[in-house]
N, CA, C and O atoms as a GROMACS GRO file, in nm:
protein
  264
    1UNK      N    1   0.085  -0.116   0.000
    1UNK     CA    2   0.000   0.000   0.000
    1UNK      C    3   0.090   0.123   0.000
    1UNK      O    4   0.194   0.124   0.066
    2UNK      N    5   0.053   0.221  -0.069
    2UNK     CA    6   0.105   0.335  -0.097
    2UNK      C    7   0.006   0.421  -0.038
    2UNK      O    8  -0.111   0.417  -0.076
    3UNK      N    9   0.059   0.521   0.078
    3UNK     CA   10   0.031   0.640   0.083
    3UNK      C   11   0.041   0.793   0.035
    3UNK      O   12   0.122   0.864   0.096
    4UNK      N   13  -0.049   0.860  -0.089
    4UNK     CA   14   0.007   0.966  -0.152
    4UNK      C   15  -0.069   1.102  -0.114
    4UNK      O   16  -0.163   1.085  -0.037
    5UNK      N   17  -0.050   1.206  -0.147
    5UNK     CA   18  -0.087   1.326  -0.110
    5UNK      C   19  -0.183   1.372   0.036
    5UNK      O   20  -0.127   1.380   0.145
    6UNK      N   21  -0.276   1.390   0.025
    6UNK     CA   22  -0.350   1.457   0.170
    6UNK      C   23  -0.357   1.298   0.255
    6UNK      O   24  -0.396   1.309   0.372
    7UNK      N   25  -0.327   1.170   0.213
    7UNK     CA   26  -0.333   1.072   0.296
    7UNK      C   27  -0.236   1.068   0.344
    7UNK      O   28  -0.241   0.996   0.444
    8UNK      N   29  -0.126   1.118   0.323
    8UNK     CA   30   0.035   1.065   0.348
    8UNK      C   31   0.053   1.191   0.468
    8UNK      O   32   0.145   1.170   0.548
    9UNK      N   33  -0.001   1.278   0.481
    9UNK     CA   34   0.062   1.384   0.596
    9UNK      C   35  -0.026   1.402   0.654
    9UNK      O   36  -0.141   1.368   0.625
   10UNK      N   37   0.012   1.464   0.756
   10UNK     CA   38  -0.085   1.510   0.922
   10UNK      C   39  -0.028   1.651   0.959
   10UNK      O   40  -0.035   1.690   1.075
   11UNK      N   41   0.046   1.753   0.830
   11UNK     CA   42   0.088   1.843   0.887
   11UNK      C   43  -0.056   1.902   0.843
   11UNK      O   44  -0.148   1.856   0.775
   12UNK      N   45  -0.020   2.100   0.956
   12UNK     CA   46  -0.138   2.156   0.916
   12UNK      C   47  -0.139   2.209   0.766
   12UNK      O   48  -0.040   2.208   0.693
   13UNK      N   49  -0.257   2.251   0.734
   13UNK     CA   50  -0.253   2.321   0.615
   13UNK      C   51  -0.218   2.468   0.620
   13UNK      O   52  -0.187   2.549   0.532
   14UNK      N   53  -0.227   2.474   0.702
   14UNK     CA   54  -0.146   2.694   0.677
   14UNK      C   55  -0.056   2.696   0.589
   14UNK      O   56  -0.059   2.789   0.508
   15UNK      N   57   0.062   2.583   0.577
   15UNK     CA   58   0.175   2.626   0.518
   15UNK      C   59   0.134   2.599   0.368
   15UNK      O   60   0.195   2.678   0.296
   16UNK      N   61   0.085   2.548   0.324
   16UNK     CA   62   0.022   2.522   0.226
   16UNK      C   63   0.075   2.441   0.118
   16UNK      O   64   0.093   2.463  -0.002
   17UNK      N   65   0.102   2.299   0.226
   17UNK     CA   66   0.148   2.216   0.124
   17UNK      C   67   0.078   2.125   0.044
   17UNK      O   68   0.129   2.096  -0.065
   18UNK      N   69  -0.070   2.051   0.089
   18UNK     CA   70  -0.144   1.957   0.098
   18UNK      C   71  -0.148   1.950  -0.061
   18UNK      O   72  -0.142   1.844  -0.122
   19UNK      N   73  -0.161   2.096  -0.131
   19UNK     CA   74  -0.170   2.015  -0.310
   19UNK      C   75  -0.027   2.032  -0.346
   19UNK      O   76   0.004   2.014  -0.464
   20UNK      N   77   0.046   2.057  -0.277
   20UNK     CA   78   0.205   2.034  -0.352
   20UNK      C   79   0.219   1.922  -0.348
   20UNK      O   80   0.227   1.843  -0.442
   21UNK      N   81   0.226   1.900  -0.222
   21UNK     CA   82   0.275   1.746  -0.194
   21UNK      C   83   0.163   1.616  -0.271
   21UNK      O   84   0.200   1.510  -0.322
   22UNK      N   85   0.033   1.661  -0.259
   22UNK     CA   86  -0.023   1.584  -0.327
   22UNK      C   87   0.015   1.516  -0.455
   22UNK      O   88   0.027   1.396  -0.476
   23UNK      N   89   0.036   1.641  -0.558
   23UNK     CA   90   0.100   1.647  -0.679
   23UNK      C   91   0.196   1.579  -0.692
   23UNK      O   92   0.194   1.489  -0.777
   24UNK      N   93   0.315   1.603  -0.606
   24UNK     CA   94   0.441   1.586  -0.621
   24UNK      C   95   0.429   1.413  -0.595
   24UNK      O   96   0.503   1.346  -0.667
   25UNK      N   97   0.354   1.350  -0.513
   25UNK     CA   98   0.333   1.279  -0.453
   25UNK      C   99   0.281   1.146  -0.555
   25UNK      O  100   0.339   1.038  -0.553
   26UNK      N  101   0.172   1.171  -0.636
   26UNK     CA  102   0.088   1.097  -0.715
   26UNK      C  103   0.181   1.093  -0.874
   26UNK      O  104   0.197   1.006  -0.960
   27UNK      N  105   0.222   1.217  -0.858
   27UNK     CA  106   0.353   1.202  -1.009
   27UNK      C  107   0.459   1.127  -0.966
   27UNK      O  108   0.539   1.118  -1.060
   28UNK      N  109   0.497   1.072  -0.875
   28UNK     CA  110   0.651   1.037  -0.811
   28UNK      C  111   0.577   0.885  -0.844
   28UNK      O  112   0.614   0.815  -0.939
   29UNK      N  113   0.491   0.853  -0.770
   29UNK     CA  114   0.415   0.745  -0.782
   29UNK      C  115   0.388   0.636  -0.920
   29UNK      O  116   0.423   0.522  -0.951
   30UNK      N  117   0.297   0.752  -0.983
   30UNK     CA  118   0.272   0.692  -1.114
   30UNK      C  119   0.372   0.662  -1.180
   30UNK      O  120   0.380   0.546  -1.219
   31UNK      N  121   0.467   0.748  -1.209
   31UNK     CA  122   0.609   0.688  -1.310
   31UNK      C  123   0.635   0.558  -1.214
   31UNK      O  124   0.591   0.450  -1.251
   32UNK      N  125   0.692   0.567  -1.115
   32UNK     CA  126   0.735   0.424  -1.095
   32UNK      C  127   0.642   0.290  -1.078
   32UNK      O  128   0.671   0.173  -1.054
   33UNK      N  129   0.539   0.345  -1.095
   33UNK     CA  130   0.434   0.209  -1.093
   33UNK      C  131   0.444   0.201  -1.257
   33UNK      O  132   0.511   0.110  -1.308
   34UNK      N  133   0.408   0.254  -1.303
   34UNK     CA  134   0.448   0.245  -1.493
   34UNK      C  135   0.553   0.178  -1.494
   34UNK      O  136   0.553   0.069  -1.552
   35UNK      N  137   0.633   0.212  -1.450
   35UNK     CA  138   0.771   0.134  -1.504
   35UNK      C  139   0.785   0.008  -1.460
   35UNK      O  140   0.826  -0.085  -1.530
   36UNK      N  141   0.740  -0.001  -1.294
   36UNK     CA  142   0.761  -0.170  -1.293
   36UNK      C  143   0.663  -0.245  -1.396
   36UNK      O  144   0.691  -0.337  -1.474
   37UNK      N  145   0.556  -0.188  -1.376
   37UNK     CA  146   0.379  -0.216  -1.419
   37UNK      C  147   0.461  -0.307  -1.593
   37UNK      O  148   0.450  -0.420  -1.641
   38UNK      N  149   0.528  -0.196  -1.630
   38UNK     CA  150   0.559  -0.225  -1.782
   38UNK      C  151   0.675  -0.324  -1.807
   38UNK      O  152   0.689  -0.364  -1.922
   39UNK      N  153   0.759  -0.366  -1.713
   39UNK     CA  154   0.882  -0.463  -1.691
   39UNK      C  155   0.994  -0.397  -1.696
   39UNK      O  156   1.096  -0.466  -1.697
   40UNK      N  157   1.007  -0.244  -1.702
   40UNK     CA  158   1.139  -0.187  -1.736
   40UNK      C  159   1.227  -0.134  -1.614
   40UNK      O  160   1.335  -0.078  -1.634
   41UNK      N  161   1.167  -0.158  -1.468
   41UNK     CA  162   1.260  -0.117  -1.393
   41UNK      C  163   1.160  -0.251  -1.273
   41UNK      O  164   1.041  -0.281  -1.284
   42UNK      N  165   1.266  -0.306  -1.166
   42UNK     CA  166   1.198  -0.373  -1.093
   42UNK      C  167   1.143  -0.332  -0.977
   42UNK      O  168   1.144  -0.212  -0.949
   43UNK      N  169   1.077  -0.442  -0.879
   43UNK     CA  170   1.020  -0.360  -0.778
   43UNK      C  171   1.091  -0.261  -0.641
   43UNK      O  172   1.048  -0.191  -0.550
   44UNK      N  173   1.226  -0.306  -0.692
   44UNK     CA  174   1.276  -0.188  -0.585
   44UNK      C  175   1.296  -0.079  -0.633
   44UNK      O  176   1.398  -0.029  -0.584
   45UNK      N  177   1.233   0.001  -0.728
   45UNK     CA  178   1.256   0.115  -0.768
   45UNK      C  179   1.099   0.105  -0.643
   45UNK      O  180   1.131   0.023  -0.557
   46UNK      N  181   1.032   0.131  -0.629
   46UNK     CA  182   0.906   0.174  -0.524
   46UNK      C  183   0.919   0.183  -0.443
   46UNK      O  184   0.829   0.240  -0.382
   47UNK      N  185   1.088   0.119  -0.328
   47UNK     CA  186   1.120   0.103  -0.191
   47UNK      C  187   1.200   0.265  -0.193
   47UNK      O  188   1.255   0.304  -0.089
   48UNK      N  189   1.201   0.365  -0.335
   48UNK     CA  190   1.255   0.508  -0.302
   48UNK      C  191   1.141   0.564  -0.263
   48UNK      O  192   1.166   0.660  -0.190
   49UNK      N  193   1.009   0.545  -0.281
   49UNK     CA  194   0.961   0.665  -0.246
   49UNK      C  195   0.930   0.714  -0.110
   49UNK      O  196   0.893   0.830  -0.087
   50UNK      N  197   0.948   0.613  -0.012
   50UNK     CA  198   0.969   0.686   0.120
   50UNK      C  199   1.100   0.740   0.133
   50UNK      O  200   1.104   0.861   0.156
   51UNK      N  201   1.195   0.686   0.125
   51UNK     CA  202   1.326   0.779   0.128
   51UNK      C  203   1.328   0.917   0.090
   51UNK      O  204   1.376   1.006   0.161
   52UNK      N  205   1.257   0.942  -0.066
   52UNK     CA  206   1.299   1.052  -0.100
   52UNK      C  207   1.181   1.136  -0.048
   52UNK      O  208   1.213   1.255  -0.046
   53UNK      N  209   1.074   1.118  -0.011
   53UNK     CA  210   0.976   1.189   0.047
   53UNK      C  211   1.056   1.276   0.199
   53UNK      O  212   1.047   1.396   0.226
   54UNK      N  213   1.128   1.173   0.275
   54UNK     CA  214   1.119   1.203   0.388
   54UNK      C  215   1.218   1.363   0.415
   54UNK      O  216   1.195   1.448   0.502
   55UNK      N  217   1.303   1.364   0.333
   55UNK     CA  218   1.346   1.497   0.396
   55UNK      C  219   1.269   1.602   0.356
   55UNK      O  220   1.316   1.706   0.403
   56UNK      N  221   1.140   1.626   0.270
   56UNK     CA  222   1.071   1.726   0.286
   56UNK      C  223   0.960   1.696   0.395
   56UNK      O  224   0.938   1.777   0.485
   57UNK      N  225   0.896   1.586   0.385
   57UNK     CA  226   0.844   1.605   0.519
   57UNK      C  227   0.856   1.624   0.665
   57UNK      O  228   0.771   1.643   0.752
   58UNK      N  229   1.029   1.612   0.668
   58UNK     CA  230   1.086   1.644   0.780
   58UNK      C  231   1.078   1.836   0.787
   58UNK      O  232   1.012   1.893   0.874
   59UNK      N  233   1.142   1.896   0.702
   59UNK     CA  234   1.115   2.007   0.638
   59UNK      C  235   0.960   2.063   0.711
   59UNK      O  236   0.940   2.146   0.799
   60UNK      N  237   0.904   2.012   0.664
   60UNK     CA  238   0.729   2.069   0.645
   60UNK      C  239   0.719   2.055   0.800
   60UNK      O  240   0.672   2.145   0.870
   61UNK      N  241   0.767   1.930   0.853
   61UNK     CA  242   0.698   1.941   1.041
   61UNK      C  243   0.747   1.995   1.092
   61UNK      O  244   0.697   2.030   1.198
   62UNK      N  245   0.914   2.056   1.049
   62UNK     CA  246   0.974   2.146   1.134
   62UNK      C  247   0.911   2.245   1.118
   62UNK      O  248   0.868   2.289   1.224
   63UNK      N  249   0.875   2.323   1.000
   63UNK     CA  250   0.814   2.438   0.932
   63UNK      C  251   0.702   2.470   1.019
   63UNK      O  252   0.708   2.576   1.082
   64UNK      N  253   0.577   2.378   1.037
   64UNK     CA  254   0.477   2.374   1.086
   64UNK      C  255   0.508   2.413   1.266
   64UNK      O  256   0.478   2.514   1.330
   65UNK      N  257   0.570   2.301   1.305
   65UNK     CA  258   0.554   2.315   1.477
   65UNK      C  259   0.623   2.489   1.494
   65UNK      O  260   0.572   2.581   1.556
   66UNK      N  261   0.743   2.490   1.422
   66UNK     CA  262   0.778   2.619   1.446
   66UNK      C  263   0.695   2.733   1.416
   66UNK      O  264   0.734   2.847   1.440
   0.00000   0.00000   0.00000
């Protein structure tokens, strides 16, 4: 299971990320489901997208609490 955009965070919305990240989130997604989906990259290309998510969401909760 994949968590993407307004499901994937619990920050507030003031800062106004909920359709960035959404976006950013569901495009990051789709290419790599295409690509395994299609045989051209395997399934550990899908074990990046928490990695590369996490230093902006680290970002965003610091942003927020502060």
């Amino acid at each position: 299971m994949f968590l993407a955009g307004d499901a994937a965070h619990m920050t507030p919305q003031f800062i106004g990320q909920g359709m960035n990240a959404g976006v950013r989130d569901a495009f990051n997604l789709a290419w790599k489901l295409d690509a395994v989906l299609a045989g051209s990259a395997s399934d550990a290309l899908l074990d990046t997208y928490q990695s590369e998510r996490l230093p902006h969401v680290r970002s965003m909760i610091r942003t927020a609490v502060g």
